[in-house]
Short mmCIF file of C-alpha atoms in Angstrom, two decimals:
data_model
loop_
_atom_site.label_atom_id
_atom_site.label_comp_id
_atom_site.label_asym_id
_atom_site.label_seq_id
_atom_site.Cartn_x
_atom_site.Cartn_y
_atom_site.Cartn_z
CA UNK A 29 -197.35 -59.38 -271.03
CA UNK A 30 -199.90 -61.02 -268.84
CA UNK A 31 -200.12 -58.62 -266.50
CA UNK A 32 -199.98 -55.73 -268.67
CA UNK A 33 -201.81 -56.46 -271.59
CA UNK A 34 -203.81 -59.90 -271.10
CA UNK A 35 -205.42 -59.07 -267.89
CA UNK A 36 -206.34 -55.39 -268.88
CA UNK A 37 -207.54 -57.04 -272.12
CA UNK A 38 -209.49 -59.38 -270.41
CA UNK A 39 -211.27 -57.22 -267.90
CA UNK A 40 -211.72 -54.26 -270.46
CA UNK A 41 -214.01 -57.06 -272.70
CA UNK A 42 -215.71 -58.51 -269.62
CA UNK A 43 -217.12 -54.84 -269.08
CA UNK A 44 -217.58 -54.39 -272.45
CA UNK A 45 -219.65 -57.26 -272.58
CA UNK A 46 -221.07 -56.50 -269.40
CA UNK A 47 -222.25 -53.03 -270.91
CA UNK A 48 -224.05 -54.30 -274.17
CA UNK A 49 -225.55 -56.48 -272.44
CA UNK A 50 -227.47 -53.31 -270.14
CA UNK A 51 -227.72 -51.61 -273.37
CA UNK A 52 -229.92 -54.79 -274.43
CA UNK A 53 -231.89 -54.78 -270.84
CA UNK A 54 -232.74 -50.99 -271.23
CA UNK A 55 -233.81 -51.57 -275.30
CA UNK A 56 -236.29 -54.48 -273.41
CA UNK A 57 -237.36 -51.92 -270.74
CA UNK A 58 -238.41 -49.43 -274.08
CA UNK A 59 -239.82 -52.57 -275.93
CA UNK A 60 -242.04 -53.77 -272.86
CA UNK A 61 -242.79 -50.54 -271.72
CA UNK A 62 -246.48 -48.98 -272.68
CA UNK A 63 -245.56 -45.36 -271.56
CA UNK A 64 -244.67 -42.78 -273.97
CA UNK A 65 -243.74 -40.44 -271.34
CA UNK A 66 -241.11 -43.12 -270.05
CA UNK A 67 -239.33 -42.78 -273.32
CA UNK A 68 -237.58 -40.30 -272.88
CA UNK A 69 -235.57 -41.34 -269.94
CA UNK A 70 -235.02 -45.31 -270.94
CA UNK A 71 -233.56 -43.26 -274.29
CA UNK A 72 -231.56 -41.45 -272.48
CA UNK A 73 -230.09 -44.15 -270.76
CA UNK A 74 -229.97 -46.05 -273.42
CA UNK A 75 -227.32 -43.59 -274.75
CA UNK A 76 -225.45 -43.02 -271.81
CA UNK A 77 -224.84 -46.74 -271.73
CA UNK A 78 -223.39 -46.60 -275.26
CA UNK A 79 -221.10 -43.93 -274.42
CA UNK A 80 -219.71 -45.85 -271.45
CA UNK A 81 -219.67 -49.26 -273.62
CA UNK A 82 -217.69 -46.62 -276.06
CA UNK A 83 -215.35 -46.04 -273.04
CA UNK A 84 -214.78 -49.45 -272.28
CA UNK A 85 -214.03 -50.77 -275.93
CA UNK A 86 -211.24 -47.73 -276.25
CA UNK A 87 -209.64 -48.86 -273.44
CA UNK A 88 -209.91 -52.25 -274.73
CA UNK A 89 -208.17 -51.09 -277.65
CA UNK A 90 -204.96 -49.49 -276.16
CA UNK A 91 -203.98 -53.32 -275.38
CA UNK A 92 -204.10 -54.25 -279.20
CA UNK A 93 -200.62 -55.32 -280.49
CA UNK A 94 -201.07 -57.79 -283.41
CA UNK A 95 -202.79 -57.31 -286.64
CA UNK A 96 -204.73 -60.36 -285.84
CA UNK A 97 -206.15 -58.88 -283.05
CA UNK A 98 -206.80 -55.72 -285.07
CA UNK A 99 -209.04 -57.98 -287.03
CA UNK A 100 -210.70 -58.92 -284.38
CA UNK A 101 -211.44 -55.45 -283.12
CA UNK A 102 -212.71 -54.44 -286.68
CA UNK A 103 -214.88 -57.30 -286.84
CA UNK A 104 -216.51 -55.97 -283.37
CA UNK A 105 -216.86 -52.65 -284.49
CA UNK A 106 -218.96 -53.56 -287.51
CA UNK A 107 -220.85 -55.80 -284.90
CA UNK A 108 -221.63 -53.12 -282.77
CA UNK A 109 -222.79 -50.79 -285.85
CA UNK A 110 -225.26 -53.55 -286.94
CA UNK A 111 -226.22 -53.68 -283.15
CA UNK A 112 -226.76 -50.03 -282.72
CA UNK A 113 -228.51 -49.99 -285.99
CA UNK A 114 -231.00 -51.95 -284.93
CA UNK A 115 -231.21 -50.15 -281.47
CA UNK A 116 -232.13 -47.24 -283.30
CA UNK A 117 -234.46 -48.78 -285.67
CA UNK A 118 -236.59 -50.15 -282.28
CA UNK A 119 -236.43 -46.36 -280.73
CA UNK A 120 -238.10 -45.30 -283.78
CA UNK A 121 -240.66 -47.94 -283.53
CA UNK A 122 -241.59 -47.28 -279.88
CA UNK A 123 -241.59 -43.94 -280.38
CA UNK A 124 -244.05 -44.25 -283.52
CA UNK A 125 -247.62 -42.41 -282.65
CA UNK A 126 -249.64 -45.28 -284.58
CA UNK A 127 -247.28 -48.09 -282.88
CA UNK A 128 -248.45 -51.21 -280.84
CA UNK A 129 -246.81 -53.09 -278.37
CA UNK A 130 -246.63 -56.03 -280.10
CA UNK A 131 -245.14 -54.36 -283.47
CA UNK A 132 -242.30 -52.93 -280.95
CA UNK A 133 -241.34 -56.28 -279.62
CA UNK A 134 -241.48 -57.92 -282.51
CA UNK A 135 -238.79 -55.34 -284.07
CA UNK A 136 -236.88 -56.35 -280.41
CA UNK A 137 -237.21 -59.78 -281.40
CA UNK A 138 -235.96 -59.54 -284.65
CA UNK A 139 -232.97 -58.01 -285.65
CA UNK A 140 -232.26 -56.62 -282.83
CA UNK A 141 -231.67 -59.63 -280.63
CA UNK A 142 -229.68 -61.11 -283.94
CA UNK A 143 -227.48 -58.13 -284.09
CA UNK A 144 -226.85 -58.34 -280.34
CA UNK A 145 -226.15 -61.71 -280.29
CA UNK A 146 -224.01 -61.66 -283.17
CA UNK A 147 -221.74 -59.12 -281.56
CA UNK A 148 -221.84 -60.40 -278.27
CA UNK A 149 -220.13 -63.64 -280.20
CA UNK A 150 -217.54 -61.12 -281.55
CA UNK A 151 -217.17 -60.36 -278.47
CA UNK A 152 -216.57 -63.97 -277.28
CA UNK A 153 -214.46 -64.22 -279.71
CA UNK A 154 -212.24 -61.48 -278.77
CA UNK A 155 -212.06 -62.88 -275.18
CA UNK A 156 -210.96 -66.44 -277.13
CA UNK A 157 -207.81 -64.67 -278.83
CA UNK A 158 -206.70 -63.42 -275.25
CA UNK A 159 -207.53 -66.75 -273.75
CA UNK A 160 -204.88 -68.63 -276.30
CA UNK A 161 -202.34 -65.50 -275.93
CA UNK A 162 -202.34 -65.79 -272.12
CA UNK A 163 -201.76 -69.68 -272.65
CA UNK A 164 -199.12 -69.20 -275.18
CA UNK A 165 -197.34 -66.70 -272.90
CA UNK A 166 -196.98 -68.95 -269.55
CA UNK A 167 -196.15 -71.46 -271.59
CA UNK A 168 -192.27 -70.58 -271.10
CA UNK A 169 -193.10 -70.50 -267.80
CA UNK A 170 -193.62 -74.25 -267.11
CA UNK A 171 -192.27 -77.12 -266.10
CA UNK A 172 -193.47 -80.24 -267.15
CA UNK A 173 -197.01 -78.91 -268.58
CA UNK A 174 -197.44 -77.16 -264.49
CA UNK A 175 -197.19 -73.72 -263.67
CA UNK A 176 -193.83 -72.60 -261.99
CA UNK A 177 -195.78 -72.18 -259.09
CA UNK A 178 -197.16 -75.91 -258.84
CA UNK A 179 -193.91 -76.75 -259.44
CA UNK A 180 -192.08 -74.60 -256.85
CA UNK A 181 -194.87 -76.03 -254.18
CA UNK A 182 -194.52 -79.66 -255.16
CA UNK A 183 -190.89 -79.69 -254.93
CA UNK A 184 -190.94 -77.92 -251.64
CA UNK A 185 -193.41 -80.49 -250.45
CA UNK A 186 -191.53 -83.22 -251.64
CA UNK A 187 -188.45 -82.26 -250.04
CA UNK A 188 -189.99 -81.16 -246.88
CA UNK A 189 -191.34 -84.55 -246.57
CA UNK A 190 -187.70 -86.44 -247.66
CA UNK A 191 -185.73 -83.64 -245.97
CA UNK A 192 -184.30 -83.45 -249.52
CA UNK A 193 -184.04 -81.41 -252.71
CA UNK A 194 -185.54 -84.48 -254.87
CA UNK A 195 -184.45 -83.00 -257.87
CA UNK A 196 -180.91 -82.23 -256.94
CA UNK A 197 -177.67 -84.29 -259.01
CA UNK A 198 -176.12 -85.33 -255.45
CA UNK A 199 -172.94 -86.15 -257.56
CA UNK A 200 -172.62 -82.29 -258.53
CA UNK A 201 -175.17 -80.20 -256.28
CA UNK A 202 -176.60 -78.91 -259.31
CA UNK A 203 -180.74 -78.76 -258.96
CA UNK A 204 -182.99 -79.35 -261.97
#
């Protein structure tokens, strides 16, 4: 399950976080930006980052098992549709003939950056619910609250040191 689902998981939402977050650097680029004629290419990347961020989230989604985390995904979703409300909302104001710069940051500054930030926490949220899944699943896979691994390695270094298996019964040969 780690392998297979967390860490996919996990990486798919780092991008996907990764990608909003250009999405939000490009919509600054339009904000700040006092040329028309650049418009049309900061738009256009603009939606070309959405359709990769699009990308992302559906792989994302193909490591969804529980109908917690479908919660989870629905609650990103509507995020992301606030977000990308607002995203269109400052388009339309930069694009506006009687528009000042100020006007178009100020509609950046607004709900824009609480839309983004309030998915972004979805997000983060989404990354929390893998975090506690991953822990839950090595959890059988311990030995006295360390990782198999730690405990393979101390027990080879202790016995290296003795010259013995520390944690054998001598009486019966049997090791803990």
């Amino acid at each position: 399950d780690i392998n297979n689902n967390w860490l996919v998981a996990t990486r798919e939402l780092g991008s996907y976080n990764s990608s909003i977050t250009a999405i939000r650097r490009a919509e600054a680029l339009l904000a700040m930006t006092a040329h028309v004629e650049a418009h049309d290419k900061i738009e256009e990347d603009i939606r070309s980052r959405q359709a990769r961020s699009e990308q992302i989230f559906k792989r994302y989604e193909a490591t969804v098992t529980t109908d917690e985390e479908r919660e989870i995904v629905k609650a990103i979703v509507a995020a992301r549709g606030r977000y990308f409300d607002a995203l269109g909302k400052i388009i339309a104001a930069s694009r506006s003939a009687g528009s000042k710069r100020d006007e178009v940051i100020a509609v950046w500054l607004g709900d824009n950056r609480t839309s983004f930030f309030a998915l972004l926490e979805t997000i983060e949220s989404a990354v929390e619910f893998q975090t506690q899944g991953a822990e839950a699943a090595q959890r059988p896979f311990t030995v006295g609250g360390r990782s198999v691994d730690q405990y393979a390695g101390h027990r080879i270094a202790i016995g290296g040191i003795a010259g013995v298996d520390p944690l054998c019964d001598r009486s019966t040969g049997v090791t803990a």
